[in-house]
Structure formats: structure tokens, C-alpha cells
PDB file of C-alpha atoms in Angstrom:
ATOM      1  CA  MET A 212      14.403 -10.212  58.190  1.00 48.00           C
ATOM      2  CA  ALA A 213      17.287  -7.662  58.196  1.00 46.00           C
ATOM      3  CA  PRO A 214      18.602  -6.751  54.612  1.00 47.00           C
ATOM      4  CA  ASP A 215      22.097  -7.945  54.082  1.00 56.00           C
ATOM      5  CA  PRO A 216      24.709  -4.982  53.663  1.00 62.00           C
ATOM      6  CA  ASN A 217      27.186  -7.376  51.702  1.00 67.00           C
ATOM      7  CA  ARG A 218      24.491  -8.060  49.009  1.00 70.00           C
ATOM      8  CA  ARG A 219      23.576  -4.310  49.415  1.00 74.00           C
ATOM      9  CA  ARG A 220      27.045  -3.078  48.802  1.00 87.00           C
ATOM     10  CA  GLU A 221      27.814  -5.385  46.243  1.00 88.00           C
ATOM     11  CA  SER A 222      24.445  -4.563  44.284  1.00 90.00           C
ATOM     12  CA  SER A 223      25.734  -0.838  44.494  1.00 92.00           C
ATOM     13  CA  ARG A 224      29.134  -2.017  43.445  1.00 93.00           C
ATOM     14  CA  ARG A 225      27.706  -3.808  40.349  1.00 93.00           C
ATOM     15  CA  ALA A 226      25.656  -0.769  39.212  1.00 95.00           C
ATOM     16  CA  ILE A 227      28.508   1.578  39.635  1.00 96.00           C
ATOM     17  CA  LEU A 228      30.539  -0.640  37.486  1.00 95.00           C
ATOM     18  CA  THR A 229      27.866  -1.419  34.356  1.00 94.00           C
ATOM     19  CA  ALA A 230      27.145   2.690  34.541  1.00 95.00           C
ATOM     20  CA  ALA A 231      30.606   3.638  33.791  1.00 94.00           C
ATOM     21  CA  PHE A 232      30.776   0.770  31.247  1.00 91.00           C
ATOM     22  CA  ASP A 233      27.676   1.909  29.788  1.00 92.00           C
ATOM     23  CA  LEU A 234      29.167   5.627  30.021  1.00 93.00           C
ATOM     24  CA  LEU A 235      31.806   4.940  28.711  1.00 90.00           C
ATOM     25  CA  GLN A 236      30.537   3.602  25.399  1.00 87.00           C
ATOM     26  CA  GLU A 237      28.108   6.526  25.536  1.00 90.00           C
ATOM     27  CA  VAL A 238      30.820   9.271  25.800  1.00 91.00           C
ATOM     28  CA  GLY A 239      34.040   8.680  25.700  1.00 88.00           C
ATOM     29  CA  TYR A 240      36.890   8.416  28.186  1.00 88.00           C
ATOM     30  CA  ALA A 241      37.989  11.686  28.203  1.00 88.00           C
ATOM     31  CA  LYS A 242      34.492  12.789  28.689  1.00 92.00           C
ATOM     32  CA  LEU A 243      33.542  10.276  31.342  1.00 93.00           C
ATOM     33  CA  THR A 244      33.240  11.740  34.868  1.00 95.00           C
ATOM     34  CA  ILE A 245      32.853  10.093  38.478  1.00 96.00           C
ATOM     35  CA  GLU A 246      29.888  12.968  38.725  1.00 96.00           C
ATOM     36  CA  GLY A 247      28.678  11.143  35.748  1.00 96.00           C
ATOM     37  CA  ILE A 248      28.982   7.527  36.705  1.00 96.00           C
ATOM     38  CA  ALA A 249      26.791   8.504  39.967  1.00 96.00           C
ATOM     39  CA  ALA A 250      24.269   9.892  38.323  1.00 96.00           C
ATOM     40  CA  ARG A 251      23.634   6.929  35.973  1.00 96.00           C
ATOM     41  CA  ALA A 252      24.105   4.393  38.666  1.00 95.00           C
ATOM     42  CA  GLY A 253      21.629   6.360  41.522  1.00 95.00           C
ATOM     43  CA  VAL A 254      24.385   6.855  44.009  1.00 94.00           C
ATOM     44  CA  GLY A 255      26.361   9.702  45.757  1.00 94.00           C
ATOM     45  CA  LYS A 256      29.697  10.320  43.970  1.00 92.00           C
ATOM     46  CA  GLN A 257      31.360   9.765  47.326  1.00 94.00           C
ATOM     47  CA  THR A 258      30.106   6.449  48.012  1.00 94.00           C
ATOM     48  CA  ILE A 259      32.299   6.012  44.659  1.00 95.00           C
ATOM     49  CA  TYR A 260      35.717   7.943  45.624  1.00 94.00           C
ATOM     50  CA  ARG A 261      35.333   5.517  49.220  1.00 94.00           C
ATOM     51  CA  TRP A 262      35.839   2.465  46.712  1.00 93.00           C
ATOM     52  CA  TRP A 263      38.072   3.685  43.600  1.00 93.00           C
ATOM     53  CA  PRO A 264      40.551   6.346  43.419  1.00 91.00           C
ATOM     54  CA  SER A 265      40.311   6.943  40.016  1.00 89.00           C
ATOM     55  CA  LYS A 266      37.490   7.193  37.215  1.00 91.00           C
ATOM     56  CA  GLY A 267      40.714   4.485  35.958  1.00 91.00           C
ATOM     57  CA  ILE A 268      40.648   2.050  38.274  1.00 92.00           C
ATOM     58  CA  VAL A 269      36.493   2.157  37.975  1.00 94.00           C
ATOM     59  CA  ILE A 270      37.070   0.910  34.151  1.00 92.00           C
ATOM     60  CA  PHE A 271      39.627  -1.350  34.994  1.00 92.00           C
ATOM     61  CA  ASP A 272      36.979  -2.997  37.573  1.00 93.00           C
ATOM     62  CA  ALA A 273      34.308  -2.790  35.431  1.00 91.00           C
ATOM     63  CA  PHE A 274      36.121  -4.392  32.434  1.00 86.00           C
ATOM     64  CA  LEU A 275      36.774  -7.426  35.198  1.00 88.00           C
ATOM     65  CA  MET A 276      33.579  -7.497  36.318  1.00 87.00           C
ATOM     66  CA  LEU A 277      32.519  -8.004  32.685  1.00 79.00           C
ATOM     67  CA  ASN A 278      34.994 -10.961  31.796  1.00 73.00           C
ATOM     68  CA  GLU A 279      34.697 -12.550  35.321  1.00 68.00           C
ATOM     69  CA  ALA A 280      34.604 -16.705  35.030  1.00 54.00           C
ATOM     70  CA  PRO A 281      31.086 -17.700  36.639  1.00 49.00           C
ATOM     71  CA  GLU A 282      32.957 -20.170  38.627  1.00 49.00           C
ATOM     72  CA  GLY A 283      35.621 -17.779  39.996  1.00 53.00           C
ATOM     73  CA  GLY A 284      39.119 -18.880  40.221  1.00 54.00           C
ATOM     74  CA  PRO A 285      41.738 -18.036  38.159  1.00 55.00           C
ATOM     75  CA  PRO A 286      41.710 -18.173  34.102  1.00 65.00           C
ATOM     76  CA  LEU A 287      42.407 -21.231  32.667  1.00 77.00           C
ATOM     77  CA  LEU A 288      43.354 -21.806  28.901  1.00 91.00           C
ATOM     78  CA  PRO A 289      42.319 -24.832  26.853  1.00 94.00           C
ATOM     79  CA  ASP A 290      44.517 -27.716  27.222  1.00 96.00           C
ATOM     80  CA  THR A 291      43.434 -30.639  24.805  1.00 96.00           C
ATOM     81  CA  GLY A 292      46.938 -31.944  24.541  1.00 96.00           C
ATOM     82  CA  ASP A 293      47.213 -29.998  21.253  1.00 97.00           C
ATOM     83  CA  LEU A 294      49.319 -27.059  21.590  1.00 97.00           C
ATOM     84  CA  HIS A 295      49.115 -25.689  18.081  1.00 97.00           C
ATOM     85  CA  ALA A 296      44.871 -25.652  18.636  1.00 97.00           C
ATOM     86  CA  ASP A 297      44.709 -24.865  21.873  1.00 97.00           C
ATOM     87  CA  LEU A 298      47.235 -21.321  21.335  1.00 97.00           C
ATOM     88  CA  THR A 299      45.427 -20.929  17.865  1.00 97.00           C
ATOM     89  CA  ALA A 300      41.945 -20.836  19.452  1.00 97.00           C
ATOM     90  CA  VAL A 301      43.375 -18.206  22.514  1.00 96.00           C
ATOM     91  CA  LEU A 302      44.881 -16.202  19.992  1.00 97.00           C
ATOM     92  CA  ARG A 303      41.348 -15.638  17.691  1.00 97.00           C
ATOM     93  CA  ALA A 304      39.390 -15.266  20.621  1.00 95.00           C
ATOM     94  CA  THR A 305      42.165 -12.221  21.781  1.00 94.00           C
ATOM     95  CA  VAL A 306      41.438 -10.636  18.384  1.00 96.00           C
ATOM     96  CA  VAL A 307      38.043 -11.209  18.532  1.00 95.00           C
ATOM     97  CA  GLU A 308      37.773  -9.663  21.765  1.00 92.00           C
ATOM     98  CA  LEU A 309      40.218  -6.813  20.965  1.00 93.00           C
ATOM     99  CA  ASN A 310      38.061  -6.239  17.714  1.00 94.00           C
ATOM    100  CA  ASP A 311      34.880  -5.849  19.499  1.00 91.00           C
ATOM    101  CA  PRO A 312      33.668  -2.113  19.849  1.00 86.00           C
ATOM    102  CA  ARG A 313      32.465  -3.277  23.570  1.00 82.00           C
ATOM    103  CA  TYR A 314      35.759  -3.461  24.564  1.00 84.00           C
ATOM    104  CA  ASP A 315      38.367  -1.612  22.255  1.00 87.00           C
ATOM    105  CA  GLN A 316      37.406   2.087  23.951  1.00 79.00           C
ATOM    106  CA  PRO A 317      37.789   0.291  27.750  1.00 80.00           C
ATOM    107  CA  LEU A 318      41.208  -1.208  26.510  1.00 87.00           C
ATOM    108  CA  ARG A 319      42.587   2.045  25.110  1.00 89.00           C
ATOM    109  CA  ALA A 320      41.759   3.940  27.610  1.00 85.00           C
ATOM    110  CA  LEU A 321      43.024   1.854  30.212  1.00 87.00           C
ATOM    111  CA  SER A 322      46.345   1.790  28.146  1.00 91.00           C
ATOM    112  CA  THR A 323      46.886   5.227  28.717  1.00 89.00           C
ATOM    113  CA  GLU A 324      46.102   5.775  32.038  1.00 90.00           C
ATOM    114  CA  ILE A 325      48.470   2.833  33.166  1.00 92.00           C
ATOM    115  CA  THR A 326      51.254   4.971  31.716  1.00 91.00           C
ATOM    116  CA  HIS A 327      50.603   7.751  33.980  1.00 91.00           C
ATOM    117  CA  ASP A 328      49.093   5.646  37.230  1.00 91.00           C
ATOM    118  CA  PRO A 329      51.154   3.933  39.008  1.00 92.00           C
ATOM    119  CA  GLU A 330      48.488   2.877  41.334  1.00 91.00           C
ATOM    120  CA  LEU A 331      46.306   1.625  38.260  1.00 92.00           C
ATOM    121  CA  ALA A 332      49.335  -0.191  36.311  1.00 94.00           C
ATOM    122  CA  ALA A 333      50.073  -1.892  39.880  1.00 94.00           C
ATOM    123  CA  ALA A 334      46.483  -2.786  39.886  1.00 92.00           C
ATOM    124  CA  TYR A 335      46.707  -4.222  36.537  1.00 92.00           C
ATOM    125  CA  VAL A 336      49.412  -6.325  37.139  1.00 94.00           C
ATOM    126  CA  GLU A 337      48.321  -7.856  39.991  1.00 93.00           C
ATOM    127  CA  ARG A 338      45.014  -8.412  39.546  1.00 91.00           C
ATOM    128  CA  LEU A 339      45.107  -8.914  35.511  1.00 91.00           C
ATOM    129  CA  ASP A 340      48.601  -9.397  33.858  1.00 93.00           C
ATOM    130  CA  LYS A 341      49.931 -11.778  36.903  1.00 94.00           C
ATOM    131  CA  PRO A 342      46.704 -14.154  36.732  1.00 92.00           C
ATOM    132  CA  MET A 343      46.365 -14.398  33.065  1.00 93.00           C
ATOM    133  CA  ARG A 344      50.968 -14.508  32.356  1.00 95.00           C
ATOM    134  CA  GLN A 345      50.164 -17.704  34.990  1.00 95.00           C
ATOM    135  CA  ALA A 346      47.891 -19.328  32.840  1.00 95.00           C
ATOM    136  CA  LYS A 347      49.315 -19.309  29.656  1.00 96.00           C
ATOM    137  CA  ARG A 348      52.916 -20.714  31.741  1.00 97.00           C
ATOM    138  CA  GLN A 349      50.776 -23.421  33.099  1.00 96.00           C
ATOM    139  CA  ARG A 350      49.826 -24.301  29.825  1.00 97.00           C
ATOM    140  CA  LEU A 351      53.021 -24.466  27.917  1.00 97.00           C
ATOM    141  CA  ARG A 352      54.055 -25.832  30.995  1.00 97.00           C
ATOM    142  CA  SER A 353      52.038 -28.768  29.538  1.00 97.00           C
ATOM    143  CA  ALA A 354      53.242 -28.501  26.548  1.00 96.00           C
ATOM    144  CA  GLN A 355      56.879 -28.557  27.658  1.00 96.00           C
ATOM    145  CA  GLN A 356      56.250 -31.688  30.036  1.00 96.00           C
ATOM    146  CA  ALA A 357      54.818 -33.576  27.213  1.00 96.00           C
ATOM    147  CA  GLY A 358      57.710 -33.280  24.693  1.00 94.00           C
ATOM    148  CA  GLN A 359      55.959 -30.390  22.819  1.00 94.00           C
ATOM    149  CA  LEU A 360      58.457 -27.447  23.609  1.00 94.00           C
ATOM    150  CA  ALA A 361      62.066 -27.438  24.363  1.00 93.00           C
ATOM    151  CA  GLU A 362      63.151 -28.846  28.039  1.00 93.00           C
ATOM    152  CA  ASP A 363      65.339 -25.625  28.411  1.00 93.00           C
ATOM    153  CA  LEU A 364      62.868 -23.173  27.010  1.00 94.00           C
ATOM    154  CA  ASP A 365      62.421 -19.848  29.096  1.00 96.00           C
ATOM    155  CA  LEU A 366      58.461 -19.776  29.265  1.00 97.00           C
ATOM    156  CA  ASP A 367      58.035 -16.045  30.520  1.00 96.00           C
ATOM    157  CA  MET A 368      59.897 -15.601  27.055  1.00 96.00           C
ATOM    158  CA  ALA A 369      57.812 -17.550  25.280  1.00 96.00           C
ATOM    159  CA  VAL A 370      54.631 -16.059  27.020  1.00 97.00           C
ATOM    160  CA  ASP A 371      55.947 -12.362  25.402  1.00 96.00           C
ATOM    161  CA  ILE A 372      56.312 -14.002  22.063  1.00 96.00           C
ATOM    162  CA  ILE A 373      53.354 -15.217  21.238  1.00 97.00           C
ATOM    163  CA  TRP A 374      50.876 -13.062  23.012  1.00 97.00           C
ATOM    164  CA  ALA A 375      52.893  -9.675  22.686  1.00 96.00           C
ATOM    165  CA  PRO A 376      52.385  -9.586  18.469  1.00 97.00           C
ATOM    166  CA  VAL A 377      48.365  -9.731  18.843  1.00 97.00           C
ATOM    167  CA  LEU A 378      48.697  -6.781  21.743  1.00 95.00           C
ATOM    168  CA  ASN A 379      51.400  -4.532  19.807  1.00 96.00           C
ATOM    169  CA  ARG A 380      49.602  -4.473  16.494  1.00 97.00           C
ATOM    170  CA  TRP A 381      46.159  -3.776  18.425  1.00 96.00           C
ATOM    171  CA  LEU A 382      47.664  -1.244  20.412  1.00 94.00           C
ATOM    172  CA  GLN A 383      49.974   0.682  17.486  1.00 94.00           C
ATOM    173  CA  ARG A 384      47.277  -0.028  14.583  1.00 95.00           C
ATOM    174  CA  SER A 385      50.156  -0.874  12.774  1.00 96.00           C
ATOM    175  CA  GLY A 386      47.998  -3.452  10.638  1.00 96.00           C
ATOM    176  CA  PRO A 387      45.068  -5.785  10.281  1.00 96.00           C
ATOM    177  CA  LEU A 388      43.912  -7.402  13.569  1.00 96.00           C
ATOM    178  CA  THR A 389      42.556 -10.800  11.833  1.00 97.00           C
ATOM    179  CA  THR A 390      42.545 -14.469  12.794  1.00 96.00           C
ATOM    180  CA  GLU A 391      45.126 -15.083  10.001  1.00 97.00           C
ATOM    181  CA  TYR A 392      47.518 -13.271  11.660  1.00 98.00           C
ATOM    182  CA  ALA A 393      46.662 -14.957  14.920  1.00 97.00           C
ATOM    183  CA  ASP A 394      47.478 -17.925  13.062  1.00 97.00           C
ATOM    184  CA  SER A 395      50.357 -17.198  11.407  1.00 97.00           C
ATOM    185  CA  ILE A 396      51.623 -15.879  15.112  1.00 97.00           C
ATOM    186  CA  VAL A 397      51.024 -19.183  16.747  1.00 97.00           C
ATOM    187  CA  ALA A 398      52.611 -21.119  13.615  1.00 95.00           C
ATOM    188  CA  ILE A 399      55.983 -18.994  13.405  1.00 94.00           C
ATOM    189  CA  ALA A 400      56.520 -19.065  17.313  1.00 94.00           C
ATOM    190  CA  LEU A 401      55.375 -22.924  17.532  1.00 93.00           C
ATOM    191  CA  ASP A 402      58.523 -23.676  14.705  1.00 89.00           C
ATOM    192  CA  GLY A 403      61.029 -21.569  16.835  1.00 84.00           C
ATOM    193  CA  LEU A 404      60.148 -23.198  20.390  1.00 78.00           C
ATOM    194  CA  ARG A 405      59.840 -26.707  19.538  1.00 77.00           C
ATOM    195  CA  PRO A 406      62.682 -29.111  20.580  1.00 80.00           C
ATOM    196  CA  ARG A 407      65.019 -29.586  17.989  1.00 70.00           C
ATOM    197  CA  ARG A 408      65.267 -33.598  16.603  1.00 68.00           C
ATOM    198  CA  PRO A 409      69.100 -34.905  15.614  1.00 67.00           C
ATOM    199  CA  GLY A 410      69.290 -33.872  12.192  1.00 60.00           C
ATOM    200  CA  ASP A 411      67.035 -30.708  12.216  1.00 56.00           C
TER     201      ASP A 411
END
């Protein structure tokens, strides 16, 4: 049976992304090169340039590969019916991930590159931010339909209010990023986002 070229391409792609992520941990983003990634992955650098225009997008794809769901499809947030518990679990998991050394450096490198590379910024919005924002909106919409959030709540604004403080504190290193901080965000946000009852 002839080798499957699609399987070979996928094997090479994963080898390149794994090599890029591993090298990033070892040498840092500033010293990471396409040549170094190619050597570690055992491919020619032209193979990498054929699939990715910059090392920033290579690292972005490596990060996505590391976090891809086994079943594929868009991300989903937990929906147990308890909005407070679900948001607490999600924000705590976000804090743990951002504090993980495996994620911290790649994400900081990507954040820097996104500010300078419009193509990478567009890829980030389309392939990561937009699907995640959709999942967050859907969870809040479910709570809204259950009467747990105000009917006229702007869901996009609510997403920013809940998630942005964690990312801002991590990015600017403006304070300790702890699960207690995540818990306080959920408590403060939900107090202001819940529907007002007569007499409130």
C-alpha cells in the first residue's frame, strides 16, 4: 500500500510544532529561529516557510495543537445550571494555565507579536479569540435565559468584564494571579450583572 501523503504531511506538521514549542522553552522566543525549528524537527526550513509565514504563527499553531480538544469542534464552557460555580471553575483553570511555565512564555511571546504582526493578530482573532468568545457568550446566554442574568445584558460587555481582569493582571504582572483573585472577579461581576428584583 502506498504511503498516505496527508498522513505524512500531518506527521511533519506535528513534528514541527512540537519542536517549536520545545525549543521555545529551551532558548526563549528572541533566540528561536525557523532554522532551529527545522533542525529539531528533521525537515527543511522551506517546508516550514511553505506552511507558516513567520515564527510567531508557528508558535501560535503549536499552542493551538497543545490545547486542541480530542473530539474537535468549538470549545464549550461547563453548564451545570450553577453560573457562579461554572465561571469560578473556568477562571480558576485560566489562572492555573497562565501560571504554568509551559504556557506563560509562549503566550507572552504571542501577545508581543500580535501587537506588531497584523497577519498573526487576524489569525488569533479568527481561530482562537472568536471561538472562545462565542463559547463564553453562549454560557452567559444560557444563564440569561434561565433568569440568572439581566435580560438586557450586553453579553459581549459581560465577557470583557469577567475575563479581561485576569488577562490584564497576567499580562502586566500588576498583582498576584491567584484562584482567590479569580473567585473575587466572579463574585463582583455577578453581583452587578444579575437582574434587579423589586425592592433592590
